[in-house]
Short mmCIF file of C-alpha atoms in Angstrom, two decimals:
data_model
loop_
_atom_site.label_atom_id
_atom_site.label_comp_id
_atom_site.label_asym_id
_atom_site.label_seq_id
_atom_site.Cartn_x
_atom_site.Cartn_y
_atom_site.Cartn_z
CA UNK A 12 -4.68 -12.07 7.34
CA UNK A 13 -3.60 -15.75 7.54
CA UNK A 14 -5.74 -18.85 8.95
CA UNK A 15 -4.27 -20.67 12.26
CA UNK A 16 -3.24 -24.26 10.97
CA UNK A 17 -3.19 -27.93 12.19
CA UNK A 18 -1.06 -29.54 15.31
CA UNK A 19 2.45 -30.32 13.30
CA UNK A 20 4.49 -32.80 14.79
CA UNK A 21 8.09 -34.30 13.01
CA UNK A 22 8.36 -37.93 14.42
CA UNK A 23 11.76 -40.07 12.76
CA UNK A 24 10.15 -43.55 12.60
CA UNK A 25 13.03 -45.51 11.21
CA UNK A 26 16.80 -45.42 10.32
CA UNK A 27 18.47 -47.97 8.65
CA UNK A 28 22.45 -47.87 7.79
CA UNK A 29 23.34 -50.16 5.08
CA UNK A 30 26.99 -50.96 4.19
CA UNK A 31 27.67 -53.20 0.37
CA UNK A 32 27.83 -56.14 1.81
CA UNK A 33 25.70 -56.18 5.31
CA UNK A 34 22.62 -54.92 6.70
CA UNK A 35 21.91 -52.96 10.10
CA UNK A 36 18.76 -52.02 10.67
CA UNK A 37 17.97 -49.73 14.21
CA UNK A 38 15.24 -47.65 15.36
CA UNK A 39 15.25 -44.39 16.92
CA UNK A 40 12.43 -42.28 17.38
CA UNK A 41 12.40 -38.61 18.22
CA UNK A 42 9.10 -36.15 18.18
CA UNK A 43 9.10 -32.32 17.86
CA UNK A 44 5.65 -31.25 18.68
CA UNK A 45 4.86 -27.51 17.59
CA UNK A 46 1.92 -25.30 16.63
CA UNK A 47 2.04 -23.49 13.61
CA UNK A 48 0.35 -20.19 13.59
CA UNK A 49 0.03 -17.29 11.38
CA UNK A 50 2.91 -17.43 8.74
CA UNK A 51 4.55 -13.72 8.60
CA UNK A 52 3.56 -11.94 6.50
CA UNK A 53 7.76 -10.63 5.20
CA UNK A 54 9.69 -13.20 3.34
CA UNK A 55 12.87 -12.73 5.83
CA UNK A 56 15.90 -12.92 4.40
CA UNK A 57 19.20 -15.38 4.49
CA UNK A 58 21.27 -15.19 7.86
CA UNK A 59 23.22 -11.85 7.32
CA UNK A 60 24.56 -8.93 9.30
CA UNK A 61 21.95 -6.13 10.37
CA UNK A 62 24.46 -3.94 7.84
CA UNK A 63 25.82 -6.83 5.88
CA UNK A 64 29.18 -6.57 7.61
CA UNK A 65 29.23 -9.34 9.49
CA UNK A 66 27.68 -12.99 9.81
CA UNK A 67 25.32 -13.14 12.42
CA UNK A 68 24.76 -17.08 13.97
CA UNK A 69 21.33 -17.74 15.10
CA UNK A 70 20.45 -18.64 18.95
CA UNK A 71 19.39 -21.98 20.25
CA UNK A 72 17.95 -22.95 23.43
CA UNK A 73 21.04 -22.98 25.68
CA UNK A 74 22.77 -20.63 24.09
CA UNK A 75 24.28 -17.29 25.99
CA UNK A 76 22.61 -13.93 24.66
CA UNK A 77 26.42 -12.37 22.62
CA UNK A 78 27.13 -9.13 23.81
CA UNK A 79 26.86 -7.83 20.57
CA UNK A 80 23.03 -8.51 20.95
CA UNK A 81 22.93 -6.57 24.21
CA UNK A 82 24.82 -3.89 23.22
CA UNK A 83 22.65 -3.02 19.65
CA UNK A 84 20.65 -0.03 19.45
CA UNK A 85 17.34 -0.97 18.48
CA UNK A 86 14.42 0.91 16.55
CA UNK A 87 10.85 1.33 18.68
CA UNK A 88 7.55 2.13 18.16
CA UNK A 89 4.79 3.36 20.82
CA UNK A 90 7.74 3.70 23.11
CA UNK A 91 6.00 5.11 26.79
CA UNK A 92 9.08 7.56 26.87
CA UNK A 93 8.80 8.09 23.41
CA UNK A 94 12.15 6.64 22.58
CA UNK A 95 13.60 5.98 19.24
CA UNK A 96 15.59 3.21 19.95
CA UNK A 97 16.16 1.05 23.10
CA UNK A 98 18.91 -1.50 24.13
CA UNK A 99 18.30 -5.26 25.14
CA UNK A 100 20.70 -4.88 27.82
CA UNK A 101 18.16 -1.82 29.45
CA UNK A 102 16.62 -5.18 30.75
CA UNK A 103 19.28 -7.31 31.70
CA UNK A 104 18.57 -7.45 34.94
CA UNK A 105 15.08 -8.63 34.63
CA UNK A 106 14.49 -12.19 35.46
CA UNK A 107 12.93 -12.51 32.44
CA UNK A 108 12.75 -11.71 28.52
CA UNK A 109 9.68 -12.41 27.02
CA UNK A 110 9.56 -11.33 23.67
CA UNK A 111 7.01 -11.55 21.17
CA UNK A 112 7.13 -11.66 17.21
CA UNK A 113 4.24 -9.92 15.91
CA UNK A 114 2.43 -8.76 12.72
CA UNK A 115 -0.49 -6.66 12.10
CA UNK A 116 -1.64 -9.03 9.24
CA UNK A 117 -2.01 -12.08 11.97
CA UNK A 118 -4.92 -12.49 13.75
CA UNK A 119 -3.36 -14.77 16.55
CA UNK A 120 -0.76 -11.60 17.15
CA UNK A 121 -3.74 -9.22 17.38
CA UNK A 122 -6.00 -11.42 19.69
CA UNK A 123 -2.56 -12.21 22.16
CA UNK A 124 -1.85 -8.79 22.68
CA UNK A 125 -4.59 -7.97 25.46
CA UNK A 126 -3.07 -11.37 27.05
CA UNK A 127 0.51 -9.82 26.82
CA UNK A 128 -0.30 -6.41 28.48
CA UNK A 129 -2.02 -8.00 31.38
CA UNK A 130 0.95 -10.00 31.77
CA UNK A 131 2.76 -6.89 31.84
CA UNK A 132 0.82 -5.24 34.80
CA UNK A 133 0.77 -8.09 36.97
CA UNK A 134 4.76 -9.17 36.18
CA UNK A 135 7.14 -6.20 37.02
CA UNK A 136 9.77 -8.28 37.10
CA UNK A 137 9.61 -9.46 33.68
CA UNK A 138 10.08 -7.41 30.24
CA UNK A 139 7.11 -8.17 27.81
CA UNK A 140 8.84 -7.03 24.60
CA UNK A 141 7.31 -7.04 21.02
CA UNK A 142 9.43 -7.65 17.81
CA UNK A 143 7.93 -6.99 14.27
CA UNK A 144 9.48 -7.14 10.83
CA UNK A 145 6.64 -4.11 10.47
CA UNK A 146 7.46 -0.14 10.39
CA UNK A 147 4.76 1.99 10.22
CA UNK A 148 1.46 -0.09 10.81
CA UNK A 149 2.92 -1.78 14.01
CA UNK A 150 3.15 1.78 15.27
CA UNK A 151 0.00 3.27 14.28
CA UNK A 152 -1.79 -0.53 15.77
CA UNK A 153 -0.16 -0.25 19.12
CA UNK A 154 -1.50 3.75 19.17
CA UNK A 155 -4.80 3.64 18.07
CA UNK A 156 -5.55 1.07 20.16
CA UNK A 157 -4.09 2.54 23.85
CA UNK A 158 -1.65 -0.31 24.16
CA UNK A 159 1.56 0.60 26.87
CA UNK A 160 3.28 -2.01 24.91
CA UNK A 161 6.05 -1.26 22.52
CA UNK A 162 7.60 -2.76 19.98
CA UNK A 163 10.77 -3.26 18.29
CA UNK A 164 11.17 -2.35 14.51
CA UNK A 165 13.16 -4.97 12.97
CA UNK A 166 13.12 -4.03 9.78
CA UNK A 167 17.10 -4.96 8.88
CA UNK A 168 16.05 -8.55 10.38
CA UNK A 169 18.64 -8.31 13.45
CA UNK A 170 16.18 -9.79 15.96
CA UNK A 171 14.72 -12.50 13.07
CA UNK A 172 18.61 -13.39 12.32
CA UNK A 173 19.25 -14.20 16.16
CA UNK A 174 16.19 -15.77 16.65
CA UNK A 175 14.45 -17.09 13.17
CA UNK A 176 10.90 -17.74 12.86
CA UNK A 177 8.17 -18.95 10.18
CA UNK A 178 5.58 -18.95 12.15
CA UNK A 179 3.67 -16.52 14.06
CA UNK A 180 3.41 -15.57 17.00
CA UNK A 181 6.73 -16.32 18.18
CA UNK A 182 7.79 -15.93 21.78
CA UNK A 183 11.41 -15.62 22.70
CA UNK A 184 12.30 -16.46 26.31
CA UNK A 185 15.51 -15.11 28.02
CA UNK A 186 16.83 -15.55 31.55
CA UNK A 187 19.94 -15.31 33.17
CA UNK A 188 21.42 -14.17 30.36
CA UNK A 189 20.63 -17.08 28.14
CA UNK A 190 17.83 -18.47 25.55
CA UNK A 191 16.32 -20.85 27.77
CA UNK A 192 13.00 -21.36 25.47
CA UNK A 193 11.19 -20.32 22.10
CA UNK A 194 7.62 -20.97 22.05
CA UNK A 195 3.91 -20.34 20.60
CA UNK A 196 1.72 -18.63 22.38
CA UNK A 197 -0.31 -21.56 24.43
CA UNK A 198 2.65 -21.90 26.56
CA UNK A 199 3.03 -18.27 27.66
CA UNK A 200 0.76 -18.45 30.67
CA UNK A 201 1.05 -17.31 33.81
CA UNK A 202 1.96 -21.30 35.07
CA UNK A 203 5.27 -21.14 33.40
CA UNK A 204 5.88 -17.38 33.88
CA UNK A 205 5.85 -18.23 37.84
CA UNK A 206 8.11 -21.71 37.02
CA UNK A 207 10.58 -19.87 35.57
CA UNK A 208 10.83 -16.91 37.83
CA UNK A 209 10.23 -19.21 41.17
CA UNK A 210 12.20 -22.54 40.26
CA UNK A 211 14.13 -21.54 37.25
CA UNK A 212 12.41 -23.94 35.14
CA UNK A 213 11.80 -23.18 31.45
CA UNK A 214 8.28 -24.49 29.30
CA UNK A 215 9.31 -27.70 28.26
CA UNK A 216 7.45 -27.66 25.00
CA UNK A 217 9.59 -25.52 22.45
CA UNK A 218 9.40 -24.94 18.76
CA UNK A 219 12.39 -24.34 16.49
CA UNK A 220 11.21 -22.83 13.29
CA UNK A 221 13.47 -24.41 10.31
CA UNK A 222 13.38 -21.34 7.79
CA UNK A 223 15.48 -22.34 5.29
CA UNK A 224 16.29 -26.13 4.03
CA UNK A 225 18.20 -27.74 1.19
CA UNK A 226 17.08 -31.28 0.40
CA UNK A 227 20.02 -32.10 -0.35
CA UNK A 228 21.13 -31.79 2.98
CA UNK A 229 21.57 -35.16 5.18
CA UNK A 230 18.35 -35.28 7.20
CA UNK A 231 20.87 -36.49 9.79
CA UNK A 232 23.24 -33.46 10.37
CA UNK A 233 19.81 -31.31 10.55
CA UNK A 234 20.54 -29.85 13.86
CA UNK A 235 16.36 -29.79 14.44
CA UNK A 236 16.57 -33.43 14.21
CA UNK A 237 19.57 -35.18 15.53
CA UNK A 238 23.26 -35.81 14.89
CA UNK A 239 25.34 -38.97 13.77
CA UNK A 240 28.13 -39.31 11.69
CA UNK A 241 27.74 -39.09 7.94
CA UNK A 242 26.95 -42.05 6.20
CA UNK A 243 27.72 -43.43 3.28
CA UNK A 244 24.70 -45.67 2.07
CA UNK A 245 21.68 -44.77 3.92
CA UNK A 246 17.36 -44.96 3.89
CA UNK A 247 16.07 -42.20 6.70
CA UNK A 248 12.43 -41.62 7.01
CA UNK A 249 10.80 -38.88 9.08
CA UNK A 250 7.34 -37.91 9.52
CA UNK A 251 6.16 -34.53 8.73
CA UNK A 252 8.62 -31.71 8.63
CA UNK A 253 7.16 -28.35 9.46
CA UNK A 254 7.91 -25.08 7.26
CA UNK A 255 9.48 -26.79 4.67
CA UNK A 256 8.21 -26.53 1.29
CA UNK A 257 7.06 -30.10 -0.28
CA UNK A 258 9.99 -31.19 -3.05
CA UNK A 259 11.52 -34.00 -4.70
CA UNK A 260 14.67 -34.50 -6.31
CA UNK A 261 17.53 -37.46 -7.42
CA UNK A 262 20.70 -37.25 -8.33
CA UNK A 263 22.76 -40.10 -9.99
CA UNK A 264 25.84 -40.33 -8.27
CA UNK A 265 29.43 -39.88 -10.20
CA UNK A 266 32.97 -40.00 -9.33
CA UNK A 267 32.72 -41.67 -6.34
CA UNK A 268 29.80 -40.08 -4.88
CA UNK A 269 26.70 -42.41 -3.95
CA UNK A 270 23.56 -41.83 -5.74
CA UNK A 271 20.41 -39.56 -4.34
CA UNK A 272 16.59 -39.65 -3.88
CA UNK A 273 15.03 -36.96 -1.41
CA UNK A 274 11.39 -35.73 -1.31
CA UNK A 275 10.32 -33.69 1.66
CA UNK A 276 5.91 -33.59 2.88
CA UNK A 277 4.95 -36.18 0.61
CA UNK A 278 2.05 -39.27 1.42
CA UNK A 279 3.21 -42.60 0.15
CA UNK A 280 1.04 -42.57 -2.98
CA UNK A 281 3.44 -39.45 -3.96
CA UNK A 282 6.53 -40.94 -2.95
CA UNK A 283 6.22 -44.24 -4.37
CA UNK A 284 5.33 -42.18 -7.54
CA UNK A 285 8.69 -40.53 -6.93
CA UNK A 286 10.59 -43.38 -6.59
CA UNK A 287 9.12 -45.83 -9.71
CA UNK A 288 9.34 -42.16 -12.26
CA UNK A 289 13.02 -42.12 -11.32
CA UNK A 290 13.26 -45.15 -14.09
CA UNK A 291 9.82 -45.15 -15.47
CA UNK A 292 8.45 -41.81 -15.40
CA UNK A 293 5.11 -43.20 -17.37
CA UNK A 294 4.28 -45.46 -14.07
CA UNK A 295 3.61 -42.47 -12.42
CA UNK A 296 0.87 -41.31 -14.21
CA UNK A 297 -3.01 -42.52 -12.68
CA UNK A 298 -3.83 -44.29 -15.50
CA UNK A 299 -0.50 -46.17 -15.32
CA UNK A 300 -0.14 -46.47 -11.35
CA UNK A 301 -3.14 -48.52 -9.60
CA UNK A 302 -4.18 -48.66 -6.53
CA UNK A 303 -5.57 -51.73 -4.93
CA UNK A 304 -5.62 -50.84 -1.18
CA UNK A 305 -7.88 -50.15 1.42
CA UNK A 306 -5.47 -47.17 1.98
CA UNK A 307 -6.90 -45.36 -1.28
CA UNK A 308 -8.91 -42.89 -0.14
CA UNK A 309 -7.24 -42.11 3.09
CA UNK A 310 -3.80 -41.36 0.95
CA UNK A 311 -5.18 -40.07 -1.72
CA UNK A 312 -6.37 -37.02 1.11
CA UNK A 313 -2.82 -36.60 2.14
CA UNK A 314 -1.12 -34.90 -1.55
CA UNK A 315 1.32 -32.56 -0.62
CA UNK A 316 -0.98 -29.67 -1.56
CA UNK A 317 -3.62 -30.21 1.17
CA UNK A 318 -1.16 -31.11 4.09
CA UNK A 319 -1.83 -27.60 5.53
CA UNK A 320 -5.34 -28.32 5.57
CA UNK A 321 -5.33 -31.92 6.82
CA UNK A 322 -3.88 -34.52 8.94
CA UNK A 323 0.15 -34.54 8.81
CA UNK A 324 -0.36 -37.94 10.20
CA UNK A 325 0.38 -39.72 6.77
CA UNK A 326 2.80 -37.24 5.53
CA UNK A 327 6.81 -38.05 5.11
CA UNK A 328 10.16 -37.05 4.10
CA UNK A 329 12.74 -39.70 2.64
CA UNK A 330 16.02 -39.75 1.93
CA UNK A 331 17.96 -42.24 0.37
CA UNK A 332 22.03 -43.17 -0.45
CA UNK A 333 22.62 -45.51 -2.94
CA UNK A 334 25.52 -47.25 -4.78
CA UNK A 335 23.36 -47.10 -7.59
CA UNK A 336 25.16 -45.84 -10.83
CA UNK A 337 21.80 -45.67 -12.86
CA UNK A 338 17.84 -44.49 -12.89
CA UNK A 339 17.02 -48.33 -12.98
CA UNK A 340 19.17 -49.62 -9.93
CA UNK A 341 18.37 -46.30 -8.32
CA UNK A 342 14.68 -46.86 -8.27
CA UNK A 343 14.53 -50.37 -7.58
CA UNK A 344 16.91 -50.27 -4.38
CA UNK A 345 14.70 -47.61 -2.95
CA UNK A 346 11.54 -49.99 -4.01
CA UNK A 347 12.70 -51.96 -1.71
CA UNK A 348 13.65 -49.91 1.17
CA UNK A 349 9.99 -48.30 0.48
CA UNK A 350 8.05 -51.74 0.71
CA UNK A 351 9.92 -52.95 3.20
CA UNK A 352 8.96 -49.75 5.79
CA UNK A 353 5.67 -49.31 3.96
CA UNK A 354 4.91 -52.86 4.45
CA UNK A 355 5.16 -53.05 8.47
CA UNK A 356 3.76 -49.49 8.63
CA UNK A 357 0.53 -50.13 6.02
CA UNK A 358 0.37 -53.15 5.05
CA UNK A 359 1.28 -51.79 1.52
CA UNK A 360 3.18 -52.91 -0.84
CA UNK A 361 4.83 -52.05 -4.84
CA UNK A 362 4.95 -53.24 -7.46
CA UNK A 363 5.48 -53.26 -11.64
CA UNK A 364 3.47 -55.95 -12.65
CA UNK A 365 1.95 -57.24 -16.25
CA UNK A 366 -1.64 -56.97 -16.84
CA UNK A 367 -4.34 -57.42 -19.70
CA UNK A 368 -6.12 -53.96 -19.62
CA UNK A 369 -7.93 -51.82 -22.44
CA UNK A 370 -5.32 -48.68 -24.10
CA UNK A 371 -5.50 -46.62 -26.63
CA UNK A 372 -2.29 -48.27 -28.92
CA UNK A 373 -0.87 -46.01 -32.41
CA UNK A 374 0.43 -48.29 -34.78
CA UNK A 375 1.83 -47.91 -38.02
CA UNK A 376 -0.50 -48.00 -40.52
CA UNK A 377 1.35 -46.55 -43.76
CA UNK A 378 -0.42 -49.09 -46.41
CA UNK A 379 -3.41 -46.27 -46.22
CA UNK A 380 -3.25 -43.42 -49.00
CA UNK A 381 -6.46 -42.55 -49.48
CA UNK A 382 -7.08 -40.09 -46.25
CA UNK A 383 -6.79 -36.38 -46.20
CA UNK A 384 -5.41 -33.81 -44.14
CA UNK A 385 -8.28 -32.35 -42.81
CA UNK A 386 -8.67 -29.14 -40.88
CA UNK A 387 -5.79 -26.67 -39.96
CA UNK A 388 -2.35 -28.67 -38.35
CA UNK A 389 -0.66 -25.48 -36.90
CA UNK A 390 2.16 -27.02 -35.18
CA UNK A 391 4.79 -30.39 -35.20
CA UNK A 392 5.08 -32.90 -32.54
CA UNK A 393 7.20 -35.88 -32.30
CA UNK A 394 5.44 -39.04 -32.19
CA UNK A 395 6.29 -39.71 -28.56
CA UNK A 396 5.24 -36.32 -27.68
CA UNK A 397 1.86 -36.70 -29.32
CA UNK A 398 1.40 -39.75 -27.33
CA UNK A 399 2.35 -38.56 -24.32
CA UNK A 400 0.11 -35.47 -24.26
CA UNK A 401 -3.05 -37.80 -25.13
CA UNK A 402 -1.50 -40.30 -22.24
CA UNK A 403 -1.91 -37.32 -19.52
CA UNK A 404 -5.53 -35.62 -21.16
CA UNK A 405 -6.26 -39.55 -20.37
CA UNK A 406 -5.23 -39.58 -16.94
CA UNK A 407 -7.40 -37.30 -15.62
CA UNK A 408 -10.57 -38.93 -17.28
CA UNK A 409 -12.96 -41.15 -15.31
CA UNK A 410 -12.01 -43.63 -17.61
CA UNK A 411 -8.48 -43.26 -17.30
CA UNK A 412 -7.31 -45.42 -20.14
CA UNK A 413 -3.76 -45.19 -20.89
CA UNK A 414 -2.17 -44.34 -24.60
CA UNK A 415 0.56 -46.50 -25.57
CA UNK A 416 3.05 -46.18 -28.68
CA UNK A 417 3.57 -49.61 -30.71
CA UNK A 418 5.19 -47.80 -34.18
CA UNK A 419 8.84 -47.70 -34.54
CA UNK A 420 8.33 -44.05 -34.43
CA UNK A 421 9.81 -42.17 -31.65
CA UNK A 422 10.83 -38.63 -32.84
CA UNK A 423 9.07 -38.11 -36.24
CA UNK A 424 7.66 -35.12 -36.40
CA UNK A 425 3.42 -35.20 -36.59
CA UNK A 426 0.85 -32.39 -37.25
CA UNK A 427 -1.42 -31.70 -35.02
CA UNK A 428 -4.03 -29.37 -35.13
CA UNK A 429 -4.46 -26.41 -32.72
CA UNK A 430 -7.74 -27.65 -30.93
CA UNK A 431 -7.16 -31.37 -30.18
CA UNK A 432 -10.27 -33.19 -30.70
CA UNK A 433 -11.64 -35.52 -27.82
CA UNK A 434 -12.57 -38.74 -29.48
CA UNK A 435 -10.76 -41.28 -31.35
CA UNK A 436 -12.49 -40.64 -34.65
CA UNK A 437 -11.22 -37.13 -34.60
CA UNK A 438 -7.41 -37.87 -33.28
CA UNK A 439 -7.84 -40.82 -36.06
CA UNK A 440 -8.65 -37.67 -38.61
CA UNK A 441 -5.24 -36.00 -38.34
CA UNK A 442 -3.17 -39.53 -37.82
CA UNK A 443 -4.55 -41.48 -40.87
CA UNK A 444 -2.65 -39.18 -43.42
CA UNK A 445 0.47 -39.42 -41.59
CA UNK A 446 0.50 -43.09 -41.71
CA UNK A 447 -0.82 -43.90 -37.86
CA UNK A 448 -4.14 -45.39 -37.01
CA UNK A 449 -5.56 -45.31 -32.86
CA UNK A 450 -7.52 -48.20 -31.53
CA UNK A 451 -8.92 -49.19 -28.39
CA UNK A 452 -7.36 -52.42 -27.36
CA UNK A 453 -7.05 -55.04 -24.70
CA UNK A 454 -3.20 -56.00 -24.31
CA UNK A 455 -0.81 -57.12 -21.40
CA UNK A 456 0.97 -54.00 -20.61
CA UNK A 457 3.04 -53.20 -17.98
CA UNK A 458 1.75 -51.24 -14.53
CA UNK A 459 2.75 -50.48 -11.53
CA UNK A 460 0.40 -51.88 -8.42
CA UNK A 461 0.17 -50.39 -4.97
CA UNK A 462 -1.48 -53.02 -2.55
CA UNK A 463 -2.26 -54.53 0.30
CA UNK A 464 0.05 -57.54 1.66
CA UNK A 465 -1.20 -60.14 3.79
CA UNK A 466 0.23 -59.47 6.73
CA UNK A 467 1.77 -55.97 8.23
CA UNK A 468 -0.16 -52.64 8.61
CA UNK A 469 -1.46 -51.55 11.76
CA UNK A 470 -0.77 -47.62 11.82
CA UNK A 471 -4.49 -46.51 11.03
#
């Protein structure tokens, strides 16, 4: 049984074109307001033929039911006639298709139902219809509890294919012949029922479920979104975008090609972690990356692991085209794309800066011959390995105080033993033989510094 989640809405703030020698900078905004309900319980698969035969397209609003669709012999359950399989086109003539995507795992299905068989009693002239992904337990639900619904069985994913869905419940609208909505289950009420069926007017507030999405793709050809012609240098921002999976990835462009930075549900702390590890991946880490805003413990609630659970209201997806031809340039043009939106929507700004804080710093210390191995050293590191591993335990300490490598050791090999001790006296234990001493220190190092700007950021 799934849990009913948060309002989702996918709002494109700001789109900016830039060519390699001028700058146009335009706004369009566009919102996509949906509910997200119980996520299915099947993991449907890729757009495919019912038999693999044949490519199926999926079904927008505005699109014409194919004939193909019509004519298919589908499977049923709890059928009143006790049919085995029915045909869309039985109810062609109805002034309206209402069909619902079910599953007995989802609460919101189960508690609709009732709502969906009064419908059906009062409505003659519309076909209530149930879809589920389900065999067996969709039948056995709809008997043991005296429903005069049926359902369909789509168990090849015909129905899903047509008409794909993350969410659910799902509700399918067809009249006329066409797909004139797809909807959750607030707008199926009798209001819009009569709307349709009296003025030919359609629930205005639709949901699109986008089940599949590469982030590679151009947020601009995402037919969810909007269309405009490919671009070759671009920074696109969106808000939150619903049943996609939070990622990040960059790609240094070659051959032509401009270079790439993408991450999908992220809150700005993440993505201006993103952008500053393209170049300097140890910037990203807490005890690197500081945070000097009253925005820190607003953002810090927004991670891309609790946006289910909380506000999408902070949560983003960029993507960036760059002439870049390396991780530096890369990561400091989209710096500067990110402060510059970040700035007018926050107030926030970032930064690598220099600063006199306390680190742990290894230096060479190879005069020293009178320390023993002590202990059992079951394994080799390299140096910046070692370092790195102590720089992360660090990160997550209330102290947070960073680890920092001043030998001319990168790669030589170091014991360490299996059970890392916590303090510096032990670490020191295992490091003194092997010519490396670790001391707290206060030293200008360099950080990077998330803050607040004088003037800009008045999205609260």
């Amino acid at each position: 049984m799934r849990t009913i989640s948060n309002l989702a809405s996918a709002l494109l703030d700001k789109v900016v074109h830039r060519s390699q020698f001028s700058l146009t900078s335009g706004l369009l905004m566009l919102v996509f307001s949906f509910h997200m309900f119980s996520l299915s319980a099947q993991t449907p698969r890729k757009d495919s033929g019912a038999d693999g035969s044949s490519e199926i397209k999926r079904l927008f609003i505005g699109d014409r039911v194919p004939d193909e669709l019509w004519n298919l012999m589908l499977p049923v359950a709890n059928h009143p006639e006790g049919k085995q399989y029915v045909q869309l086109k039985d109810f062609k003539e109805r002034k309206l298709i209402l069909i619902d995507c079910w599953a007995t795992t989802c609460k919101s299905c189960l508690e609709g139902l009732p709502w969906i068989q009064q419908l059906q009693h009062e409505y003659p002239d519309v076909a209530f219809l149930l879809s589920t992904l389900e065999k067996d337990r969709a039948n056995w639900y709809l008997k043991d509890n005296s429903y005069m619904l049926f359902s369909f069985i789509d168990t090849k994913h015909t129905l899903f294919t047509y008409f794909p869905y993350a969410w659910i419940p799902y509700y399918i609208w067809i009249s006329e012949g066409k797909v004139v909505a797809t909807t959750q289950a607030t707008e199926v009420t009798k209001e819009n029922i009569d709307k349709i069926l009296n003025e030919g007017i359609a629930p205005a507030r639709v949901r699109q479920d986008r089940v599949s999405f590469n982030i590679q793709d151009n947020f601009l050809e995402d037919r969810l979104i909007f269309r405009t012609p490919e671009l070759q240098r671009s920074f696109t921002i969106t808000g939150y975008l619903k049943d996609v999976l939070a990622q990040t990835r960059y790609r240094i462009g070659r051959e032509g090609e401009p270079s790439f930075f993408a991450t999908i549900n992220a809150g700005p702390i993440d993505i201006f972690k993103s952008a500053i590890g393209i170049a300097r991946p140890d910037l990203r880490k807490n005890n690197w990356f500081l945070l000097e805003t009253k925005w820190r413990d607003k953002l810090l609630k927004v991670s891309s692991e609790l946006y289910y659970a909380d506000s999408t209201a902070h949560i983003y997806g960029v993507q960036f085209y760059s002439a870049a031809r390396d991780k530096i340039s890369l990561s400091k043009d989209l710096l500067h794309e990110l402060n510059n939106y970040f700035g007018q929507k926050y107030g926030l700004e970032g930064q690598i800066e220099e600063r006199v804080r306390k680190a742990y710093v290894v230096r060479d210390n190879r005069t020293s011959t009178s320390h023993m191995l002590s202990g059992k050293l079951v394994k080799k590191l390299p140096l910046y390995q070692l370092i790195d591993q102590l720089d992360y335990r660090s990160e997550s300490d209330d102290n947070g105080i960073p680890w920092i490598n001043r030998t001319d050791d990168f790669t030589r090999a170091v014991k360490v033993p299996d059970q890392w001790p916590d303090n510096l006296d032990g670490i020191n234990a295992f490091l003194l033989p092997q010519g490396y001493k670790a001391a707290l220190e206060t030293i200008p190092m360099e950080v990077f510094v998330l803050r607040d700007i004088e003037e800009g950021g008045s999205n609260e």
